[in-house]
Coordinates of C-alpha atoms in Angstrom, one line a residue:
M13 CA -149.1 25.0 108.5
M14 CA -151.9 22.9 107.0
L15 CA -153.0 20.0 109.2
K16 CA -152.6 16.4 108.0
K17 CA -155.9 14.9 107.0
I18 CA -155.8 12.4 109.8
D19 CA -155.1 15.2 112.4
K20 CA -157.9 17.4 110.9
A21 CA -160.3 14.4 111.1
A22 CA -159.3 13.6 114.7
R23 CA -159.9 17.2 115.7
Y24 CA -163.4 17.1 114.1
L25 CA -164.2 13.8 115.9
A26 CA -163.0 15.2 119.2
K27 CA -165.9 17.6 119.0
N28 CA -168.4 15.3 117.3
S29 CA -167.9 11.8 118.7
P30 CA -171.2 12.0 120.6
S31 CA -172.9 11.9 117.2
L32 CA -171.5 8.5 116.4
R33 CA -172.0 5.0 117.9
C34 CA -170.6 1.5 117.4
P35 CA -172.3 -0.3 114.6
I36 CA -171.5 -3.7 116.2
C37 CA -172.9 -3.2 119.7
Q38 CA -174.7 0.2 119.4
S39 CA -172.8 1.6 122.4
S40 CA -171.3 5.1 122.5
V41 CA -167.8 5.8 121.2
K42 CA -164.9 8.0 122.3
L43 CA -161.9 9.3 120.5
D44 CA -158.6 7.8 121.7
G45 CA -155.7 9.2 119.6
Y46 CA -156.6 8.2 116.0
A47 CA -159.3 5.7 116.8
L48 CA -162.9 5.6 117.9
I49 CA -163.3 3.0 120.7
C50 CA -166.7 2.0 122.0
Q51 CA -167.6 0.9 125.6
H52 CA -167.1 -2.7 124.7
G53 CA -163.7 -2.2 123.1
H54 CA -164.6 -2.3 119.4
T55 CA -162.1 -0.1 117.7
Y56 CA -162.4 1.9 114.5
N57 CA -159.1 3.5 113.2
L58 CA -158.8 6.7 111.3
N59 CA -156.9 6.2 108.1
K60 CA -154.4 8.7 106.7
K61 CA -157.1 10.3 104.6
G62 CA -159.1 11.0 107.7
S63 CA -162.0 8.6 107.2
I64 CA -163.1 5.4 109.0
N65 CA -164.3 2.1 107.6
F66 CA -167.3 0.9 109.7
L67 CA -168.3 -1.8 107.2
T68 CA -168.5 -5.5 108.1
I69 CA -168.6 -6.3 104.4
K70 CA -166.2 -5.4 101.6
P71 CA -166.5 -1.8 100.3
D72 CA -167.5 -1.3 96.6
T73 CA -164.3 -0.9 94.6
T74 CA -165.7 -2.1 91.2
H75 CA -168.9 -0.2 90.3
Y76 CA -168.8 3.3 91.8
T77 CA -165.2 4.2 91.1
R78 CA -163.1 7.4 90.5
A79 CA -163.8 6.9 86.7
M80 CA -167.4 7.8 87.4
F81 CA -167.0 10.1 90.4
E82 CA -164.5 12.3 88.6
P83 CA -166.8 13.4 85.7
R84 CA -169.7 13.7 88.1
R85 CA -167.6 16.0 90.4
Q86 CA -166.6 18.2 87.3
L87 CA -170.2 18.6 86.3
I88 CA -171.4 19.4 89.9
Q89 CA -168.6 22.0 90.2
A90 CA -169.7 23.4 86.8
G91 CA -173.1 24.2 88.3
M92 CA -175.2 21.4 86.8
Y93 CA -177.1 20.9 90.0
A94 CA -177.0 24.4 91.3
P95 CA -180.8 25.0 91.2
V96 CA -181.4 21.7 93.0
L97 CA -178.8 22.6 95.7
A98 CA -180.4 26.1 96.1
E99 CA -183.7 24.4 96.9
I100 CA -182.1 22.1 99.4
Q101 CA -180.2 25.0 101.0
N102 CA -183.4 26.9 101.5
S103 CA -184.9 23.9 103.3
L104 CA -182.0 23.2 105.7
T105 CA -182.6 23.8 109.4
S106 CA -180.0 24.1 112.1
G107 CA -178.6 20.8 113.4
N108 CA -176.2 18.2 112.0
L109 CA -176.4 17.3 108.4
L110 CA -176.0 13.7 107.2
D111 CA -175.5 13.0 103.5
V112 CA -176.5 9.4 102.6
G113 CA -174.5 7.9 99.8
S114 CA -172.3 11.0 99.7
G115 CA -170.2 9.8 96.8
E116 CA -167.2 12.1 96.3
G117 CA -168.5 14.8 98.7
S118 CA -169.3 17.6 96.3
F119 CA -172.9 18.1 97.4
L120 CA -171.9 18.3 101.1
N121 CA -169.1 20.7 100.2
L122 CA -171.5 23.1 98.5
L123 CA -174.1 23.2 101.3
R124 CA -174.0 25.4 104.4
V125 CA -175.4 24.3 107.7
E126 CA -175.5 25.4 111.3
G127 CA -174.2 22.2 112.7
S128 CA -171.7 19.5 111.8
K129 CA -171.5 17.6 108.5
F130 CA -171.3 13.9 108.0
G131 CA -171.2 11.8 104.8
F132 CA -170.9 8.1 104.2
D133 CA -170.9 5.7 101.3
I134 CA -170.1 2.1 100.4
A135 CA -167.8 3.2 97.6
R136 CA -164.1 3.5 98.7
D137 CA -163.1 5.8 95.8
G138 CA -165.9 8.2 96.7
I139 CA -164.9 8.5 100.4
N140 CA -161.2 8.9 99.4
M141 CA -162.1 11.6 96.9
A142 CA -164.1 13.5 99.5
S143 CA -161.0 13.9 101.6
E144 CA -159.5 15.9 98.7
Y145 CA -161.7 18.9 99.7
T146 CA -159.2 20.3 102.1
E147 CA -161.4 23.3 103.1
L148 CA -164.5 21.1 103.8
E149 CA -165.3 20.6 107.5
A150 CA -166.9 17.2 107.6
F151 CA -166.4 13.6 108.6
F152 CA -166.7 10.9 105.9
S153 CA -166.9 7.1 106.5
L154 CA -167.5 3.8 104.8
A155 CA -170.8 2.6 106.3
D156 CA -173.8 0.4 105.8
L157 CA -177.2 2.0 105.1
T158 CA -178.9 -0.7 107.2
N159 CA -176.7 -0.1 110.3
L160 CA -175.6 3.5 110.5
P161 CA -172.7 4.4 112.8
F162 CA -174.5 7.5 114.0
A163 CA -176.1 8.0 117.4
D164 CA -179.9 8.2 118.0
Q165 CA -181.3 11.6 117.4
A166 CA -177.9 13.0 116.3
M167 CA -179.0 14.6 113.0
G168 CA -181.1 17.6 112.1
T169 CA -181.3 16.7 108.4
V170 CA -180.8 13.5 106.5
L171 CA -180.1 14.2 102.9
N172 CA -180.8 11.5 100.4
I173 CA -179.8 12.5 96.8
F174 CA -180.3 9.8 94.1
T175 CA -179.4 7.1 96.6
P176 CA -181.3 4.3 98.4
S177 CA -183.1 4.8 101.7
N178 CA -183.5 3.1 105.0
Y179 CA -186.3 5.0 106.7
R180 CA -186.0 3.0 109.9
E181 CA -182.4 4.1 110.3
F182 CA -183.1 7.6 109.1
K183 CA -185.8 8.1 111.8
R184 CA -183.5 6.6 114.5
V185 CA -180.7 9.1 113.8
L186 CA -183.0 12.1 113.4
A187 CA -183.7 14.5 116.2
D188 CA -187.4 14.8 117.1
D189 CA -187.7 18.0 115.0
G190 CA -185.5 16.6 112.2
Q191 CA -186.3 16.1 108.5
V192 CA -185.4 13.9 105.6
I193 CA -184.8 15.6 102.2
K194 CA -184.9 13.1 99.4
V195 CA -184.1 14.0 95.8
I196 CA -185.4 11.6 93.1
P197 CA -185.2 11.6 89.3
D198 CA -188.4 12.4 87.4
Q199 CA -189.3 11.2 84.0
L200 CA -187.1 13.4 81.9
Y201 CA -184.0 13.3 84.1
L202 CA -180.8 13.1 81.9
Q203 CA -183.1 12.3 78.9
E204 CA -180.2 13.3 76.5
L205 CA -178.0 10.6 78.0
R206 CA -180.7 8.0 77.8
T207 CA -181.4 9.0 74.2
A208 CA -177.8 8.9 73.2
F209 CA -177.4 5.4 74.8
G210 CA -180.6 4.2 73.0
M211 CA -182.6 3.8 76.2
A212 CA -186.2 4.6 76.7
V213 CA -187.1 7.9 78.5
D214 CA -189.7 6.3 80.7
Y215 CA -188.4 6.5 84.3
D216 CA -191.3 6.1 86.8
N217 CA -190.8 7.3 90.4
Q218 CA -194.3 6.7 91.8
E219 CA -193.3 3.7 93.9
V220 CA -190.4 5.7 95.5
I221 CA -192.8 8.5 96.3
R222 CA -195.4 6.1 97.7
K223 CA -192.9 4.6 100.1
F224 CA -191.7 8.1 101.2
A225 CA -195.4 9.1 101.8
E226 CA -195.9 6.0 103.9
N227 CA -193.1 7.1 106.2
F228 CA -193.8 10.8 106.2
P229 CA -197.5 11.3 105.6
D230 CA -197.3 15.1 105.9
Y231 CA -194.5 15.4 103.3
T232 CA -194.1 18.2 100.8
Q233 CA -193.0 17.7 97.2
K234 CA -191.4 20.2 94.8
E235 CA -190.6 19.6 91.1
V236 CA -187.4 21.1 89.8
K237 CA -186.9 21.0 86.0
Y238 CA -184.4 22.9 83.8
T239 CA -181.9 22.3 81.1
F240 CA -178.2 22.8 81.7
E241 CA -175.9 23.7 78.8
L242 CA -172.9 21.4 79.1
P243 CA -169.6 23.2 78.7
P244 CA -167.8 21.8 75.6
Q245 CA -164.9 20.4 77.6
L246 CA -167.3 18.4 79.8
R247 CA -169.6 16.9 77.2
N248 CA -167.7 13.7 77.2
A249 CA -167.6 13.7 81.0
F250 CA -171.4 13.7 80.8
L251 CA -171.3 10.3 79.1
S252 CA -169.4 8.8 82.1
M253 CA -171.1 10.4 85.1
S254 CA -174.0 7.9 85.6
P255 CA -174.5 4.2 86.1
L256 CA -176.4 4.3 82.9
E257 CA -173.1 3.9 81.0
W258 CA -172.6 0.5 82.5
Q259 CA -175.1 -0.8 80.0
V260 CA -173.2 0.6 77.0
S261 CA -170.3 -1.0 75.2
T262 CA -166.9 0.7 75.0
S263 CA -167.2 0.9 71.2
E264 CA -170.7 2.4 71.4
K265 CA -169.5 5.0 73.9
A266 CA -166.6 5.9 71.6
R267 CA -169.1 6.4 68.7
I268 CA -171.4 8.6 70.8
A269 CA -168.3 10.6 72.1
Q270 CA -167.8 11.8 68.5
N271 CA -171.0 13.9 68.8
P272 CA -172.0 14.0 72.5
P273 CA -175.1 15.8 73.9
Q274 CA -174.8 19.5 74.4
M275 CA -177.6 19.9 76.9
A276 CA -178.7 18.0 80.0
T277 CA -182.2 18.0 81.4
I278 CA -182.4 18.0 85.2
H279 CA -185.9 16.9 86.2
V280 CA -186.3 15.9 89.8
Q281 CA -188.8 15.8 92.7
I282 CA -187.6 17.1 96.1
L283 CA -189.4 15.3 98.9
Q284 CA -189.3 16.8 102.4
G285 CA -190.6 14.9 105.4
K286 CA -190.6 15.8 109.1
K287 CA -189.9 13.2 111.7
S288 CA -192.6 14.5 114.1

């Protein structure tokens, strides 16, 4: 019999609660039934989908929604990021894996690690969708990038794919031999989408790289660039998978959907920095 999501999450947290901490008072937490309770009594309840809301602010329910996560999931599952994920997979070491801004969970689902998996986001729809991967062994939560609910030195790898960073918190949760893997767009990333939307193809990532280098002086950098042929049935999904679409009117999107792009350029830099 398949476990309910809440029971599956409770079982996972029973093994992994030492990797978490209270974001209010920073003390350790223990699982009590379907709740994590810290030494000072702060209580975080598992919901029926098997996740916990650690936020002290409202989650995002207006920007990053299922309407964007669904097409993104379809394209990830179709292999659009497979070469990028293969590079990440080759760089993973043993230890727990934390996916920062994990969205709907597809990247974490596709990666293998000798350790436990954790993902968090501020988007409620993303975390709810992550629970739909019934075979995925991981714990997802709503959490704040500036105040992570994870214990000091609990993670072997912090994964940061197309999402903001907080290097102070990343270093805190990383084990001494841990690493950050950050994937950032390069100039030609999704150029077909930008062109279709009438936007300049001029993305500049130098400031992001400079900040990473400041925090991890001995970092390595690898460029990954290829074109992905969009399956015909997913060409309109491509138009809705990115925040770029927020700048385009509904009528303009409908016009572009008559003749959507057939290819997608993936052009990224993968930055890898060791804590020690």
